[in-house]
């Protein structure tokens, strides 16, 4: 398989997990759409490794691999197909690599929600900074991005056999989705927020297209 075909495969994998994106991405400039899909697919790979599956061992090993891979991107090297769309972009991949230990530790956060957010902040700050560089935007605050990441963490709990209803979903829904930072991050946070709202009502799976359109329009406005 060629590098281009492998890249398309990873983008298609992420798109299958987030079919709402086909509607949401209309609020991005056409020139940014593939880059946004690649960035969010990378975010998805990292989140799946950190928070997915009942056994944390394979994911921890994968995060170690990604730590090396992203450090390589900072030196101009790449192995993963997503690097074809991302590695040459002017972004601080070393910062993201250095933040992966904090992401790994967030699988089992200790303490209350405030402690969980503090634990996520190093990774959240890196995500915010890199996405701002990729999409020529002002970064969101680390705390706001950590809130958005915590919402993603809750969505992945069922993959581990943990009922998401047992977590403090209401406190996350009381906050608005991400309002600052790069537009792709705001759009994705709106989709996460929408799925959380569905989860709180006993529903799962993607949002219906009209709800996606309205949520994405609001997120694009900032």
Coordinates of C-alpha atoms in Angstrom, one line a residue:
X1 CA 0.0 0.0 0.0
X2 CA 1.3 3.4 -0.9
X3 CA 1.8 6.2 1.7
X4 CA -1.1 8.1 0.2
X5 CA -3.4 5.1 0.3
X6 CA -2.3 4.4 3.9
X7 CA -3.1 8.0 4.8
X8 CA -6.5 7.7 3.2
X9 CA -7.1 4.6 5.3
X10 CA -6.4 6.3 8.6
X11 CA -8.5 9.3 7.6
X12 CA -11.4 7.0 6.6
X13 CA -11.1 5.1 10.0
X14 CA -11.4 8.4 11.9
X15 CA -14.3 9.6 9.6
X16 CA -16.2 6.3 10.3
X17 CA -15.9 7.0 14.0
X18 CA -17.1 10.6 13.6
X19 CA -19.5 10.7 10.6
X20 CA -20.8 14.1 11.8
X21 CA -17.5 15.6 10.6
X22 CA -18.8 15.5 7.0
X23 CA -21.3 18.1 8.0
X24 CA -19.2 20.1 10.4
X25 CA -16.2 20.6 8.1
X26 CA -18.2 22.8 5.7
X27 CA -17.4 25.5 8.3
X28 CA -13.6 25.2 7.5
X29 CA -11.8 26.6 4.5
X30 CA -11.4 23.9 1.8
X31 CA -7.6 24.2 2.0
X32 CA -7.7 23.2 5.7
X33 CA -10.0 20.2 5.5
X34 CA -7.6 17.4 4.9
X35 CA -5.2 18.8 7.4
X36 CA -8.0 19.0 10.0
X37 CA -9.0 15.5 9.3
X38 CA -5.4 14.3 9.7
X39 CA -4.9 16.3 12.9
X40 CA -8.1 15.0 14.5
X41 CA -7.3 11.5 13.3
X42 CA -3.9 11.8 15.1
X43 CA -5.8 13.1 18.2
X44 CA -8.1 10.1 17.9
X45 CA -5.1 7.6 17.7
X46 CA -3.6 9.1 20.9
X47 CA -7.0 9.1 22.7
X48 CA -7.7 5.5 21.7
X49 CA -4.3 4.4 22.9
X50 CA -4.7 6.3 26.2
X51 CA -8.3 5.7 27.0
X52 CA -9.6 2.8 24.9
X53 CA -9.9 -0.9 25.6
X54 CA -10.3 -2.8 28.9
X55 CA -6.6 -3.7 29.0
X56 CA -4.3 -0.6 29.2
X57 CA -1.1 -2.5 28.3
X58 CA -1.4 -2.3 24.4
X59 CA -2.4 1.3 24.6
X60 CA 0.5 2.2 26.8
X61 CA 2.9 0.6 24.4
X62 CA 1.3 2.4 21.5
X63 CA 1.7 5.7 23.3
X64 CA 5.4 5.0 23.8
X65 CA 5.7 4.4 20.0
X66 CA 3.9 7.7 19.3
X67 CA 6.2 9.5 21.7
X68 CA 9.1 8.4 19.6
X69 CA 7.3 9.1 16.4
X70 CA 6.3 12.7 17.2
X71 CA 9.9 13.3 18.4
X72 CA 11.0 12.1 15.0
X73 CA 8.6 14.5 13.3
X74 CA 10.4 17.3 15.1
X75 CA 13.6 16.2 13.4
X76 CA 12.1 15.8 9.9
X77 CA 11.6 12.0 10.1
X78 CA 8.3 10.1 9.9
X79 CA 7.0 6.6 9.8
X80 CA 3.3 6.9 10.3
X81 CA 1.1 7.7 7.3
X82 CA -0.5 10.7 9.1
X83 CA 2.9 12.3 9.0
X84 CA 2.4 12.7 5.3
X85 CA -0.2 15.3 5.9
X86 CA 1.2 16.8 9.2
X87 CA 4.9 16.3 9.7
X88 CA 6.1 19.2 7.5
X89 CA 3.6 21.6 9.0
X90 CA 5.3 24.3 11.2
X91 CA 4.2 22.8 14.5
X92 CA 6.0 21.9 17.7
X93 CA 5.8 18.2 17.5
X94 CA 8.4 17.8 20.3
X95 CA 6.0 19.6 22.7
X96 CA 3.3 17.1 21.8
X97 CA 5.7 14.2 22.3
X98 CA 6.8 15.5 25.7
X99 CA 3.2 15.8 26.8
X100 CA 2.3 12.1 26.1
X101 CA 3.3 10.9 29.7
X102 CA 0.6 13.2 31.1
X103 CA -1.9 11.7 28.6
X104 CA -0.9 8.2 29.6
X105 CA -1.5 9.0 33.3
X106 CA -4.9 10.4 32.6
X107 CA -6.4 6.9 32.0
X108 CA -7.0 6.6 35.7
X109 CA -7.2 10.1 37.1
X110 CA -6.8 10.5 40.8
X111 CA -8.9 12.8 43.0
X112 CA -11.8 14.9 41.9
X113 CA -12.6 16.7 38.6
X114 CA -10.2 19.6 39.4
X115 CA -7.4 17.1 40.0
X116 CA -8.2 15.3 36.7
X117 CA -8.0 18.6 34.9
X118 CA -4.7 19.5 36.4
X119 CA -3.3 16.1 35.3
X120 CA -4.5 16.7 31.8
X121 CA -3.3 20.3 31.5
X122 CA 0.2 19.5 30.1
X123 CA -1.3 17.5 27.3
X124 CA -4.1 20.0 26.8
X125 CA -1.6 22.9 26.5
X126 CA 0.4 21.0 23.9
X127 CA -2.8 20.1 21.9
X128 CA -3.9 23.7 22.0
X129 CA -0.5 25.1 21.0
X130 CA 0.0 22.6 18.1
X131 CA -3.5 23.1 16.7
X132 CA -3.1 26.8 16.9
X133 CA 0.1 26.5 14.8
X134 CA -1.5 24.2 12.3
X135 CA -4.5 26.4 11.7
X136 CA -3.0 29.9 12.3
X137 CA -5.2 30.7 15.3
X138 CA -4.8 31.9 18.9
X139 CA -4.5 29.0 21.2
X140 CA -7.3 28.1 23.7
X141 CA -6.4 28.1 27.4
X142 CA -5.0 24.9 28.7
X143 CA -7.8 24.6 31.2
X144 CA -10.5 25.0 28.5
X145 CA -8.8 22.4 26.3
X146 CA -8.5 20.1 29.4
X147 CA -12.3 20.4 29.9
X148 CA -12.8 19.4 26.2
X149 CA -10.4 16.4 26.6
X150 CA -12.1 15.3 29.8
X151 CA -15.4 15.2 27.8
X152 CA -13.6 12.9 25.3
X153 CA -12.4 10.7 28.1
X154 CA -16.0 10.3 29.4
X155 CA -17.2 9.3 25.9
X156 CA -14.6 6.5 25.8
X157 CA -15.5 4.9 29.1
X158 CA -18.0 2.4 27.6
X159 CA -15.1 0.9 25.6
X160 CA -13.6 -0.1 28.9
X161 CA -16.8 -1.5 30.3
X162 CA -17.4 1.5 32.6
X163 CA -20.8 3.2 32.4
X164 CA -20.4 6.8 31.5
X165 CA -23.6 7.6 33.3
X166 CA -21.7 7.0 36.6
X167 CA -19.4 9.9 35.9
X168 CA -20.2 13.6 36.4
X169 CA -21.5 14.2 32.9
X170 CA -23.8 17.0 34.1
X171 CA -20.9 19.1 35.2
X172 CA -19.3 18.8 31.7
X173 CA -22.6 19.6 30.0
X174 CA -23.0 22.7 32.3
X175 CA -20.0 24.2 30.5
X176 CA -20.2 25.4 26.9
X177 CA -18.2 23.6 24.3
X178 CA -14.8 25.0 23.5
X179 CA -15.2 28.7 22.4
X180 CA -11.5 29.6 21.8
X181 CA -8.6 28.1 19.9
X182 CA -8.4 26.7 16.4
X183 CA -11.7 26.2 14.6
X184 CA -11.2 22.5 14.0
X185 CA -10.8 22.0 17.8
X186 CA -14.0 24.1 18.4
X187 CA -15.9 22.1 15.9
X188 CA -14.8 18.7 17.3
X189 CA -15.5 19.8 20.9
X190 CA -19.0 20.7 19.8
X191 CA -19.5 17.2 18.4
X192 CA -18.2 15.7 21.6
X193 CA -20.5 17.9 23.6
X194 CA -23.4 16.8 21.5
X195 CA -22.7 13.2 21.9
X196 CA -22.3 13.6 25.7
X197 CA -25.8 15.3 25.7
X198 CA -27.2 12.3 23.9
X199 CA -25.5 10.0 26.3
X200 CA -27.0 11.8 29.2
X201 CA -30.4 11.0 27.7
X202 CA -29.7 7.3 27.3
X203 CA -28.7 7.5 23.6
X204 CA -25.5 6.7 21.9
X205 CA -23.9 7.1 18.5
X206 CA -23.6 10.1 16.1
X207 CA -25.7 13.2 16.3
X208 CA -28.4 13.7 13.7
X209 CA -27.4 16.0 10.8
X210 CA -29.6 19.0 11.8
X211 CA -28.2 19.0 15.3
X212 CA -24.6 18.8 13.9
X213 CA -25.2 21.7 11.5
X214 CA -26.5 24.0 14.3
X215 CA -23.7 22.9 16.8
X216 CA -21.0 23.4 14.2
X217 CA -22.4 26.8 13.1
X218 CA -22.3 28.0 16.7
X219 CA -18.8 26.6 17.2
X220 CA -17.5 28.2 14.1
X221 CA -18.7 31.6 15.3
X222 CA -16.6 31.1 18.5

